[in-house]
PDB file of C-alpha atoms and ligand atoms in Angstrom:
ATOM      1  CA  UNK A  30       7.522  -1.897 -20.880  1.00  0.00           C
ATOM      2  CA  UNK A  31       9.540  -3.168 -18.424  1.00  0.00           C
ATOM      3  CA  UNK A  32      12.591  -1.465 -16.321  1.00  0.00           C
ATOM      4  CA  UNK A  33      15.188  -3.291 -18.953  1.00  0.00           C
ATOM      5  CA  UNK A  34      18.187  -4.116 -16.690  1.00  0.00           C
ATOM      6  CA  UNK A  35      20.824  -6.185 -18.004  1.00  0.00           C
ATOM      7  CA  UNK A  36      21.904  -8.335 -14.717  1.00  0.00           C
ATOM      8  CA  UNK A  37      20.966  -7.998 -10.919  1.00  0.00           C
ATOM      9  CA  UNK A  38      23.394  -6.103  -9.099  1.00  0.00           C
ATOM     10  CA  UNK A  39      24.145  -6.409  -5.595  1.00  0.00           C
ATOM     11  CA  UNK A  40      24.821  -2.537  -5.595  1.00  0.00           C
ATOM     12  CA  UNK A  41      20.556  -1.858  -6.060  1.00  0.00           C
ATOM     13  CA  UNK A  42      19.247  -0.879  -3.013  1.00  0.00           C
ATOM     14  CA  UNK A  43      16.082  -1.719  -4.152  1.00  0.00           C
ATOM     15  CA  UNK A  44      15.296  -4.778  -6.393  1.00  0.00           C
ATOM     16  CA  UNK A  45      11.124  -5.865  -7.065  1.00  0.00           C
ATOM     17  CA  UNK A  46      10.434  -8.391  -9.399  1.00  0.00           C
ATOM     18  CA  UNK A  47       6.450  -8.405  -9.973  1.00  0.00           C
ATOM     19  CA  UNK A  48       5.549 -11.101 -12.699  1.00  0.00           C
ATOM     20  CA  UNK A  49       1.673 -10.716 -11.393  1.00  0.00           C
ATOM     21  CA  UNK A  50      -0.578  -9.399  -8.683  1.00  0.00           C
ATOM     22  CA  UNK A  51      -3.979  -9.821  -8.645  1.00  0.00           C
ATOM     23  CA  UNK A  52      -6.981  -9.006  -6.116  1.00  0.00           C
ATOM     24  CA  UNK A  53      -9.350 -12.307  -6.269  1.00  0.00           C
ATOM     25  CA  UNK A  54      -9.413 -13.321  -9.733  1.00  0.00           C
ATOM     26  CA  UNK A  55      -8.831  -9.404 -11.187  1.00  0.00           C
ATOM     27  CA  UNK A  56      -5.143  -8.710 -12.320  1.00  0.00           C
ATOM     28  CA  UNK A  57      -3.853  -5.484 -10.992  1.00  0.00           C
ATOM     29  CA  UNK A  58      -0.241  -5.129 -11.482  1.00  0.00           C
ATOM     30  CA  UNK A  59       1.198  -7.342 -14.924  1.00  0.00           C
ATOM     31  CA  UNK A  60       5.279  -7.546 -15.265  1.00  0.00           C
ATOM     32  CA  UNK A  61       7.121  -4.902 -13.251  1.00  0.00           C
ATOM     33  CA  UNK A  62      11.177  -5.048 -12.829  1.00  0.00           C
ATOM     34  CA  UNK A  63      11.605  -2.060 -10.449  1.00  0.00           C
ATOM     35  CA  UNK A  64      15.212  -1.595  -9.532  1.00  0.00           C
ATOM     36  CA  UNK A  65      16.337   1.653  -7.146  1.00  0.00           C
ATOM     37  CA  UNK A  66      20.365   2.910  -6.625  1.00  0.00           C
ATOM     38  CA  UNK A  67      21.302   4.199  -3.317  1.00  0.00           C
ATOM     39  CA  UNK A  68      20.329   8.088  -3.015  1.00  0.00           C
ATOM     40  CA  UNK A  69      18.003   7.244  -6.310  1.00  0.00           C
ATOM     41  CA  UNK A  70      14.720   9.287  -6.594  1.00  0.00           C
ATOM     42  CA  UNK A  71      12.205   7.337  -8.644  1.00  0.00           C
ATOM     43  CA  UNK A  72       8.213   8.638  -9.132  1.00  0.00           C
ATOM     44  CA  UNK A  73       5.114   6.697 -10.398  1.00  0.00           C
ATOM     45  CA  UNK A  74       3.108   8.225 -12.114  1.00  0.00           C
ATOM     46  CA  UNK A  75      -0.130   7.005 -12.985  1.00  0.00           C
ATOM     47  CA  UNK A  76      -3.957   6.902 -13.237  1.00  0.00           C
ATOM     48  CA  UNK A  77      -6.457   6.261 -10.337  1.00  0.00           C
ATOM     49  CA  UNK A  78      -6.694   2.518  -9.651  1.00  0.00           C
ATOM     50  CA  UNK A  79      -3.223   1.465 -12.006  1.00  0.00           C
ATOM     51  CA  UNK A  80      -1.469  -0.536  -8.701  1.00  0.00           C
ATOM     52  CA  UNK A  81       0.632   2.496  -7.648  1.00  0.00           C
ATOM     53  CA  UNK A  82      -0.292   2.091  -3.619  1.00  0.00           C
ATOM     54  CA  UNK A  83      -0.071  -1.975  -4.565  1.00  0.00           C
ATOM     55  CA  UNK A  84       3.161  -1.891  -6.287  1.00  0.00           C
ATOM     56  CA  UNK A  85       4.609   0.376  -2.873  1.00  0.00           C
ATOM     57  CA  UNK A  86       2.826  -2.017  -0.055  1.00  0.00           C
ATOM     58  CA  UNK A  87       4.737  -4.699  -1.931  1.00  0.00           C
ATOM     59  CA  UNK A  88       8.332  -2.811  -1.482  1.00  0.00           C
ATOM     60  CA  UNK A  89       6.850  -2.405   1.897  1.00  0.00           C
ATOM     61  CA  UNK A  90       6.144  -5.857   2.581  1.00  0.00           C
ATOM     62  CA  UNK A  91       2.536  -4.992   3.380  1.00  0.00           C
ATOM     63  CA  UNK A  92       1.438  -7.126   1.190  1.00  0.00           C
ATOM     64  CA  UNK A  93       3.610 -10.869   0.299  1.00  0.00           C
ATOM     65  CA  UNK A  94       0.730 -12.028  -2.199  1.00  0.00           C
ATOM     66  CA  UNK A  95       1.915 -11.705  -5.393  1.00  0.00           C
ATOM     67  CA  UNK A  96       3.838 -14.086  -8.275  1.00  0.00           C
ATOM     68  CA  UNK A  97       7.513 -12.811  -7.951  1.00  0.00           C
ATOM     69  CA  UNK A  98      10.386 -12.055  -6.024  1.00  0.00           C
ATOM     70  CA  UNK A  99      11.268  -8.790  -3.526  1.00  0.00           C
ATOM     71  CA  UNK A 100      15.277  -9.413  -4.695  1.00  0.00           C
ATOM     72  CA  UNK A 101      16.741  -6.677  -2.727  1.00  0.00           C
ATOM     73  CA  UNK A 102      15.243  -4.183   0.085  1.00  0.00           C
ATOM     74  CA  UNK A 103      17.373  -2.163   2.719  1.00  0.00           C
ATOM     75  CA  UNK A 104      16.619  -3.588   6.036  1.00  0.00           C
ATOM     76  CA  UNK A 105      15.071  -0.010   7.000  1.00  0.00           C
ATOM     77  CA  UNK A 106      12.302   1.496   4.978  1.00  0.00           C
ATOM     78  CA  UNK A 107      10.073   4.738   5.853  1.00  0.00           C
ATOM     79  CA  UNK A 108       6.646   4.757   4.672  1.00  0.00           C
ATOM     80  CA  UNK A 109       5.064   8.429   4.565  1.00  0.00           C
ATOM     81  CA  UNK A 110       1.068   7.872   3.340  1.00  0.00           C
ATOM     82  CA  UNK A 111      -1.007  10.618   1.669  1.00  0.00           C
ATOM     83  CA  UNK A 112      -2.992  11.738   5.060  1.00  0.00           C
ATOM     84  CA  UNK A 113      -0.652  12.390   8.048  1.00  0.00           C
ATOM     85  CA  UNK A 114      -2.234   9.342   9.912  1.00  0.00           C
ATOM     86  CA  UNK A 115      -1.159  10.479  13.236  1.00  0.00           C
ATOM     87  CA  UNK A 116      -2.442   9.600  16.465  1.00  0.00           C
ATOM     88  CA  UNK A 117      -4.440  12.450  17.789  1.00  0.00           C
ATOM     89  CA  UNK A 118      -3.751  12.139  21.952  1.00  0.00           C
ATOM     90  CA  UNK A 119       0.057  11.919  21.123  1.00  0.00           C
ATOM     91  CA  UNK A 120       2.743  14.970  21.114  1.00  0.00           C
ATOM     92  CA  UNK A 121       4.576  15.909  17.542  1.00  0.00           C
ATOM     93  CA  UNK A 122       7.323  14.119  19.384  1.00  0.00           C
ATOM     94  CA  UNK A 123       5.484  11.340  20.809  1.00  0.00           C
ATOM     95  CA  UNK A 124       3.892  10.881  17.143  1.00  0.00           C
ATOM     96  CA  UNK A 125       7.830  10.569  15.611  1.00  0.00           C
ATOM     97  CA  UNK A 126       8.817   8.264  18.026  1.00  0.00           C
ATOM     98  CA  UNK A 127       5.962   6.198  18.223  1.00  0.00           C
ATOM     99  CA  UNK A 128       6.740   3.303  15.991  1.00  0.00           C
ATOM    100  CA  UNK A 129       9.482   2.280  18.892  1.00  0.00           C
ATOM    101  CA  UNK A 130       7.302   2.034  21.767  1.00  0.00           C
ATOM    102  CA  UNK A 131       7.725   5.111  23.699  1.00  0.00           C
ATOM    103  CA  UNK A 132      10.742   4.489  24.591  1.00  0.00           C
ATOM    104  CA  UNK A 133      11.888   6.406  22.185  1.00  0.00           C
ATOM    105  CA  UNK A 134      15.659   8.135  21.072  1.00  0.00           C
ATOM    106  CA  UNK A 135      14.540  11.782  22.486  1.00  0.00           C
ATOM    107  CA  UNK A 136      17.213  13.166  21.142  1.00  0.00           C
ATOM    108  CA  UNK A 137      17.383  11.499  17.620  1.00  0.00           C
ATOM    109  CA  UNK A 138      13.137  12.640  17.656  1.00  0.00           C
ATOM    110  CA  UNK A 139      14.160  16.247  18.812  1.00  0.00           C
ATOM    111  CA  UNK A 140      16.952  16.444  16.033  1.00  0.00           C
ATOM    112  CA  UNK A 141      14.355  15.609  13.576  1.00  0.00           C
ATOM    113  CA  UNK A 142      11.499  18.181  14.349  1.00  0.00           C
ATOM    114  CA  UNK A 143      14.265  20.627  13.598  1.00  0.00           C
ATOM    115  CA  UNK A 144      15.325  19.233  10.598  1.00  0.00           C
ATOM    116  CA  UNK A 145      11.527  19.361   9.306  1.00  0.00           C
ATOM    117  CA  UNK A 146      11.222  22.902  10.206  1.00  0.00           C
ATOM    118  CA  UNK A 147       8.924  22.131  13.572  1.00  0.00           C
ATOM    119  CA  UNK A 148      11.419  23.171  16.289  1.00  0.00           C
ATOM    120  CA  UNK A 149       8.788  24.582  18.899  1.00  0.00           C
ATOM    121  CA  UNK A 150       5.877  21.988  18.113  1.00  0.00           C
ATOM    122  CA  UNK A 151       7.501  18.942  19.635  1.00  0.00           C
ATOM    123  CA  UNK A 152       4.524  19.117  22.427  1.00  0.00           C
ATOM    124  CA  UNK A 153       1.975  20.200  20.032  1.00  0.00           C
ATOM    125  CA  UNK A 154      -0.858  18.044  19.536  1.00  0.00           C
ATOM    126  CA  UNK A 155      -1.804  17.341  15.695  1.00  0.00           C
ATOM    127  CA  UNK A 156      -4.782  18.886  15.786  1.00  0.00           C
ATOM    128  CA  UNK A 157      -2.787  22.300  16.616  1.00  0.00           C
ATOM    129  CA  UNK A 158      -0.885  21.507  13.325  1.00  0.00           C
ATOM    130  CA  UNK A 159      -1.850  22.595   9.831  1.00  0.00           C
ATOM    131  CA  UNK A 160      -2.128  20.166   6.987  1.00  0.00           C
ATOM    132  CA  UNK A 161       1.197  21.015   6.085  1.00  0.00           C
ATOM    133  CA  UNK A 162       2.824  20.891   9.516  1.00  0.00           C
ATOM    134  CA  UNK A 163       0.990  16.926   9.503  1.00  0.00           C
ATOM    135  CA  UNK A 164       2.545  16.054   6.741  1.00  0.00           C
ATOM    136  CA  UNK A 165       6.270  17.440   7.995  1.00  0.00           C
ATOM    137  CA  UNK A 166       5.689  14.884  11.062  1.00  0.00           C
ATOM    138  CA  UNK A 167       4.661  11.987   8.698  1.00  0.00           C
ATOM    139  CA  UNK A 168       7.952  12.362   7.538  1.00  0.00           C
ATOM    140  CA  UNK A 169       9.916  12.764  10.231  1.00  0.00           C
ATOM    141  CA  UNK A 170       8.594   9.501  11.708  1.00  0.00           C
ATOM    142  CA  UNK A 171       8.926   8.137   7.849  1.00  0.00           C
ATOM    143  CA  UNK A 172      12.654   8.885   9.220  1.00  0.00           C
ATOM    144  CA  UNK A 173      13.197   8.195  12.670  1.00  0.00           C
ATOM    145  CA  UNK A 174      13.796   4.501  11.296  1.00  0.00           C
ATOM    146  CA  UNK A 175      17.265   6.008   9.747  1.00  0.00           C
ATOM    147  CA  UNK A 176      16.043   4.234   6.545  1.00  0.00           C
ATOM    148  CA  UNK A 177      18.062   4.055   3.181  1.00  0.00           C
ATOM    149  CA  UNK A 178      14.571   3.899   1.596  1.00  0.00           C
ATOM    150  CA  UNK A 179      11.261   6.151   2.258  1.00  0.00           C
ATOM    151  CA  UNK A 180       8.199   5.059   0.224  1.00  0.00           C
ATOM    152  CA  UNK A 181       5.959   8.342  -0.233  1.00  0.00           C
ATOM    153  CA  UNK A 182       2.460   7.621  -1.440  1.00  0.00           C
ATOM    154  CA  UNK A 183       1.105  10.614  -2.804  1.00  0.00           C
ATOM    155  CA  UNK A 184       2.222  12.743  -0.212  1.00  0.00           C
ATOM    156  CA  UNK A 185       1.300  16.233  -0.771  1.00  0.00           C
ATOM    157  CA  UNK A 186      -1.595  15.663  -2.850  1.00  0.00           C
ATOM    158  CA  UNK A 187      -3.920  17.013   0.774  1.00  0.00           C
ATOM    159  CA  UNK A 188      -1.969  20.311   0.613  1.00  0.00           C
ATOM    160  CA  UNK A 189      -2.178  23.884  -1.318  1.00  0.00           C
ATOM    161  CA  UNK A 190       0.352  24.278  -4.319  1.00  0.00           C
ATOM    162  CA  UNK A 191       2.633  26.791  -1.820  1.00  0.00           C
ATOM    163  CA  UNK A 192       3.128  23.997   0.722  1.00  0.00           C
ATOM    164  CA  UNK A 193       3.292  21.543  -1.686  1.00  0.00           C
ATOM    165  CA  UNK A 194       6.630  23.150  -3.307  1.00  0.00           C
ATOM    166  CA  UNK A 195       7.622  24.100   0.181  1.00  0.00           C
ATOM    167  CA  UNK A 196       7.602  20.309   1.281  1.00  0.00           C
ATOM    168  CA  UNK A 197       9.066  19.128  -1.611  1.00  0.00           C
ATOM    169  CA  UNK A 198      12.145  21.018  -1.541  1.00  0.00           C
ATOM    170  CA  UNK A 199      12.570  19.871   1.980  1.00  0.00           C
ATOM    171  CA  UNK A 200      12.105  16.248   1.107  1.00  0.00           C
ATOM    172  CA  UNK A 201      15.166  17.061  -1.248  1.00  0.00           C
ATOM    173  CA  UNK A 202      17.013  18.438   1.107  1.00  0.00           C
ATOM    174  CA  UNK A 203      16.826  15.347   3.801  1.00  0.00           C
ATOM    175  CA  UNK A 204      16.847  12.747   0.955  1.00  0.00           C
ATOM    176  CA  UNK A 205      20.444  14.425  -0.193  1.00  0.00           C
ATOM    177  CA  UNK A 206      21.720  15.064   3.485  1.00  0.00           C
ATOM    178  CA  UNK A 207      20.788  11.503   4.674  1.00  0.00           C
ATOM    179  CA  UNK A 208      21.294   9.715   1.122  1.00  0.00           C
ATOM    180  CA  UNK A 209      17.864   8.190   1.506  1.00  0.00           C
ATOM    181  CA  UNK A 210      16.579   6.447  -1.668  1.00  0.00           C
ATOM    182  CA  UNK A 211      12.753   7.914  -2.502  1.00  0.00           C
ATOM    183  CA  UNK A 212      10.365   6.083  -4.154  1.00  0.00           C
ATOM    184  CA  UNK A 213       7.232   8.552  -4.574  1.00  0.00           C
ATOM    185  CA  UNK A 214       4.285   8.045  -5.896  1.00  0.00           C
ATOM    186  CA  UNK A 215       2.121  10.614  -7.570  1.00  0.00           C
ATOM    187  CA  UNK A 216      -0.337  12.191  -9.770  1.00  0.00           C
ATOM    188  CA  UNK A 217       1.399  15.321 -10.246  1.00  0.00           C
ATOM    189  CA  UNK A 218       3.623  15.431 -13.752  1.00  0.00           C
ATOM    190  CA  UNK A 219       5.307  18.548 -12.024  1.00  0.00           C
ATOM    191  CA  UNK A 220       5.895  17.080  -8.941  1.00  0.00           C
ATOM    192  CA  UNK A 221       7.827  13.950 -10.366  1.00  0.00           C
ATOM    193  CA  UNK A 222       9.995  15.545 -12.905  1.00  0.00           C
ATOM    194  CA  UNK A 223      11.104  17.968 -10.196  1.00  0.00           C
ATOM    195  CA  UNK A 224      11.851  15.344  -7.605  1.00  0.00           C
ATOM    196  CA  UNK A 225      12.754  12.426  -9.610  1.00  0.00           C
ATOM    197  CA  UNK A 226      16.087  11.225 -11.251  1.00  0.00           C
ATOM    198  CA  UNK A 227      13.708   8.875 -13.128  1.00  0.00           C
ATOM    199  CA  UNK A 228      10.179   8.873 -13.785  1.00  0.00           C
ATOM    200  CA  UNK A 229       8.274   5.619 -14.609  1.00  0.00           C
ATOM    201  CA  UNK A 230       4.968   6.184 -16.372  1.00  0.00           C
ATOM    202  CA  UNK A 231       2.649   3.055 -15.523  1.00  0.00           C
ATOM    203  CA  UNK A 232      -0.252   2.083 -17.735  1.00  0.00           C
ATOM    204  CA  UNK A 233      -3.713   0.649 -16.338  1.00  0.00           C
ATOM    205  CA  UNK A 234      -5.284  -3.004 -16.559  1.00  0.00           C
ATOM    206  CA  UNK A 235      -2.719  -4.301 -15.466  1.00  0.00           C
ATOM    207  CA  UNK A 236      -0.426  -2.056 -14.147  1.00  0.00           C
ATOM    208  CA  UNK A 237       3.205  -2.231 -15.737  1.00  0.00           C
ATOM    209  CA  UNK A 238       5.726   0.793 -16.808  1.00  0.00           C
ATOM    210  CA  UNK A 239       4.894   1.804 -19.989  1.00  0.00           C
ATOM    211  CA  UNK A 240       7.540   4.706 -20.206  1.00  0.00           C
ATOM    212  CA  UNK A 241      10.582   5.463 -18.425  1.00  0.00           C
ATOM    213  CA  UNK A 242      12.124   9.248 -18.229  1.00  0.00           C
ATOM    214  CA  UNK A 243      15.319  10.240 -17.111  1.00  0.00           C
ATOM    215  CA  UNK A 244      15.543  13.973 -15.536  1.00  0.00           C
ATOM    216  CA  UNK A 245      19.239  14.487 -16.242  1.00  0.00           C
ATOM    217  CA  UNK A 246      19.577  17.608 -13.958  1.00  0.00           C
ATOM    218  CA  UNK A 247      21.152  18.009 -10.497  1.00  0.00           C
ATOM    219  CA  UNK A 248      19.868  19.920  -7.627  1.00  0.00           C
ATOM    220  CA  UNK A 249      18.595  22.139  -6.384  1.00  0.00           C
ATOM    221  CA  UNK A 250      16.451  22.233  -9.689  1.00  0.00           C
ATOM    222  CA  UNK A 251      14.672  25.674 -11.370  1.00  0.00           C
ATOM    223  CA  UNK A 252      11.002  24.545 -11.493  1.00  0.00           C
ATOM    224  CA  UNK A 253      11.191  26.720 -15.021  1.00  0.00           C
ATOM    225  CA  UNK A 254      13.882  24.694 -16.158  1.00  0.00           C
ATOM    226  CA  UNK A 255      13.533  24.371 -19.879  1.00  0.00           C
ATOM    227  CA  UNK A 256      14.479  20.501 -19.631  1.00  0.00           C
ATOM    228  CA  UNK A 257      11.505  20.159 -16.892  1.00  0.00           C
ATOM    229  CA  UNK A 258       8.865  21.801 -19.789  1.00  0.00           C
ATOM    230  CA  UNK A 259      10.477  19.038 -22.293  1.00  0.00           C
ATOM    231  CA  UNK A 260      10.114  16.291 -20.586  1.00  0.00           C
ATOM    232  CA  UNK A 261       6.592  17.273 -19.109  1.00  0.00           C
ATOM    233  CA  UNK A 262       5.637  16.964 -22.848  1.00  0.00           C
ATOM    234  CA  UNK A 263       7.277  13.774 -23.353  1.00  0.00           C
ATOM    235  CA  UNK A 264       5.107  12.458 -20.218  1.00  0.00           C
ATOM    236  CA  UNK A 265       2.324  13.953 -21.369  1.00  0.00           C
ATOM    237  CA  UNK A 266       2.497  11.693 -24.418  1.00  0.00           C
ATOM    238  CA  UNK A 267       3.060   8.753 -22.580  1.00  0.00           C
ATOM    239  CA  UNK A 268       0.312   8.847 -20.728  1.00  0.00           C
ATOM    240  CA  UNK A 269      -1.538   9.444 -23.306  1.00  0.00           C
ATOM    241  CA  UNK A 270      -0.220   6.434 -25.451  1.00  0.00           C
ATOM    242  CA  UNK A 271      -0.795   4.390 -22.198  1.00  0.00           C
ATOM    243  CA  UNK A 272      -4.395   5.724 -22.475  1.00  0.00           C
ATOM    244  CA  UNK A 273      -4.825   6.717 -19.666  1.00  0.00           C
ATOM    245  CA  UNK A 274      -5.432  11.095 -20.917  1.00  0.00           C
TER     246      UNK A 274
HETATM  247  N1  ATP B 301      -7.181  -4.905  -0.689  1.00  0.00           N
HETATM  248  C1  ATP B 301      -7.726  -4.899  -1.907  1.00  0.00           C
HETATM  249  N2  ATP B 301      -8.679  -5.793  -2.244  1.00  0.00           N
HETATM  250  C2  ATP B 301      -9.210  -5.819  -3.493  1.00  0.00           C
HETATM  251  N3  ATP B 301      -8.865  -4.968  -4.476  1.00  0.00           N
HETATM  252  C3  ATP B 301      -7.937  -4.052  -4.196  1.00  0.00           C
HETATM  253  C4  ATP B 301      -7.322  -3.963  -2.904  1.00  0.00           C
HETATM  254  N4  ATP B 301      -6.406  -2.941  -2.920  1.00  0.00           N
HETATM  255  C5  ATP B 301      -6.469  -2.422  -4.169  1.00  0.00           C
HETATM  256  N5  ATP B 301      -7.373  -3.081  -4.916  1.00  0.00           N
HETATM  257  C6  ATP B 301      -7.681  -2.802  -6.329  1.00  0.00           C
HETATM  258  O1  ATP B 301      -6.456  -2.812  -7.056  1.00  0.00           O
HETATM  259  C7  ATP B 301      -6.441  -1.765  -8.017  1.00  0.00           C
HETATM  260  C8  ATP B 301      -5.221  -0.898  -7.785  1.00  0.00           C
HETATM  261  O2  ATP B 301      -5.367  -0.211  -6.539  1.00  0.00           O
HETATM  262  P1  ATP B 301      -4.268   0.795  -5.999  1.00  0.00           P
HETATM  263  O3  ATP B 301      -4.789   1.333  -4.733  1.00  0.00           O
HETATM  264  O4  ATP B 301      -2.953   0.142  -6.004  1.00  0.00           O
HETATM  265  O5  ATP B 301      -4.295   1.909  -7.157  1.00  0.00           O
HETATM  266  P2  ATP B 301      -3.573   3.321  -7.196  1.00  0.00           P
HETATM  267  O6  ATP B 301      -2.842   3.379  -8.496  1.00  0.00           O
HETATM  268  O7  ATP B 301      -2.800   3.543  -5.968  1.00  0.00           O
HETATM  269  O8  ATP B 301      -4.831   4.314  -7.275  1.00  0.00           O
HETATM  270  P3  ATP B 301      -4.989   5.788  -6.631  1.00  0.00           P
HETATM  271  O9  ATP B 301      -4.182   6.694  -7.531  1.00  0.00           O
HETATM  272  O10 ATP B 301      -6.462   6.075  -6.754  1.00  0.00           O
HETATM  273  O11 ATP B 301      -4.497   5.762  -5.225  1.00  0.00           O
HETATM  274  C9  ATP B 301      -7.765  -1.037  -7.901  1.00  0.00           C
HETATM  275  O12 ATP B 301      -8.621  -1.522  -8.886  1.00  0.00           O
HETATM  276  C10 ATP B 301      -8.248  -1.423  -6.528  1.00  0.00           C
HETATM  277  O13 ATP B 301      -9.657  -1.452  -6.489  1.00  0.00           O
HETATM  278 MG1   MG B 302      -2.992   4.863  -4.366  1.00  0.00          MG
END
C-alpha cells in the first residue's frame, strides 16, 4: 500500500516519489509515495534487507538512481547513522562542527553540546565517550546544519534499553523545540509508536508500505499508554500479514 495522498501540496516538507529502485537487475524498493509535514515524526519499520537505509539515502540524496521523483526536500537535512561514525583525533566539538570545515560557528557547536546533555565534553575525544554519549554527538552534528529534516537510521539500536529511552526522549525534546521533521528508521515496534505521529510498516521483495498507523497522542507520551499497547498489536499484525513475523 501506498501513502494515499490526494494532491501534492506545497506545504509537505518532505515529498519522495519512488516508482522503483533496484540494485543491478534485483528490485529493492517497488512504489513508495512518502510525504512528511513540517514538525512530522514518521518511523519505518521493517525487516532486515526491506530498503529502509535505501529508501533514507534517497531523501538524502545519497543515492539519485532510482525511477521517480524527490518532489519536495528542505534545503537542510541531518543525517544521524546507527554507529556514531565520528572521527576519532577530533574534539566532541570539533566532531559537531566538522561538516563546515573547521571553521566552524563555536558558539552555535557549544550551544548544542548543552542542548544534548554534553556540557563539559566539548574537548573530549570519542573514545572518552560512552556509546550513548557517541550517539548524543551524532546528533548534535545531525543538527548543527539547523535542518527542518533529520533522517535517523536506526539510531539507538548500539545502545542498552536505559539509554535508548533516555535518547529518545531527548530527540523529542529538540525535534519539538527546533520543529525539526524526523524521519527514523527502526526495528523497534516500541520505539516507533513512541516517537512517531505515523508509523509506516514496509513489506520485503520489494520494499513498499504495506500499513500505515497513526499514534494520535501528544507529548510527552506514557510509554504504558494504553493506546501505545493497541496499536503495538495492530503492528504486530501487519507485519505479520506483510510476512515478514
Ligand atoms: N550498494 C548496494 N549494492 C547492491 N545491493 C545493495 C546495496 N545497498 C543495499 N543493497 C541491497 O538492497 C536491499 C535493501 O538494503 P537496505 O540496506 O536498504 O535494507 P534495510 O531495510 O536498511 O536493512 P537493515 O534493517 O538490515 O539495515 C538488500 O537486499 C541489500 O543487499
Ligand atoms: Mg538499514
Amino acid at each position: 500500500m501506498s501513502i494515499a495522498q490526494a494532491t501534492p501540496s506545497s506545504a509537505d516538507l518532505l515529498h519522495l516519489r519512488v516508482e522503483r529502485k533496484a540494485f543491478a537487475e534485483t528490485p529493492v524498493l517497488g512504489q513508495i509515495d512518502l510525504r512528511l509535514q513540517p514538525g512530522e515524526i514518521v518511523s519505518l519499520l521493517g525487516p532486515s534487507g526491506c530498503g529502509k537505509s535505501t529508501l533514507l539515502r534517497l531523501v538524502a540524496q545519497l543515492d539519485s538512481d532510482f525511477v521517480g521523483e524527490l518532489r519536495q526536500r528542505p534545503e537542510q537535512v541531518g543525517f544521524v547513522f546507527q554507529e556514531p561514525r565520528l572521527m576519532p583525533w577530533l574534539s566532541v566539538a570539533d566532531n559537531i562542527g566538522f561538516s563546515d570545515d573547521r571553521q566552524y560557528d563555536r558558539e552555535r557547536v557549544a550551544a548544542l553540546i548543552d542542548e544534548v546533555g554534553l556540557s563539559g565534553f566539548a574537548d573530549a575525544l570519542p573514545k572518552q565517550l560512552s556509546g550513548g554519549m557517541a550517539q548524543r554527538v551524532a546528533i548534535a552534528r545531525g543538527l548543527y546544519g539547523q535542518p527542518e529534516l533529520l533522517l535517523l537510521d536506526e539510531p539507538f539500536s548500539a545502545v542498552d534499553a536505559f539509554t535508548r529511552y533516555k535518547l529518545q526522549d531527548l530527540l523529542l525534546e529538540l525535534a519539538r523545540r527546533h520543529h525539526i521533521g524526523l524521519l527514523v528508521v527502526t526495528h523497534d515496534i516500541d520505539e516507533a509508536l513512541y516517537l512517531s505521529n505515523r508509523v509506516l510498516v514496509i513489506g520485503n521483495r520489494p520494499g513498499t508500505v504495506r500499513q500505515e498507523l497513526h499514534v494520535p497522542l501528544s507529548y510527552p507520551r506514557e510509554r504504558s499508554d494504553d493506546t501505545l499497547a493497541r496499536l503495538r498489536s495492530q503492528a504486530l499484525s501487519a507485519l505479520h500479514d506483510a510476512r515478514v513475523l
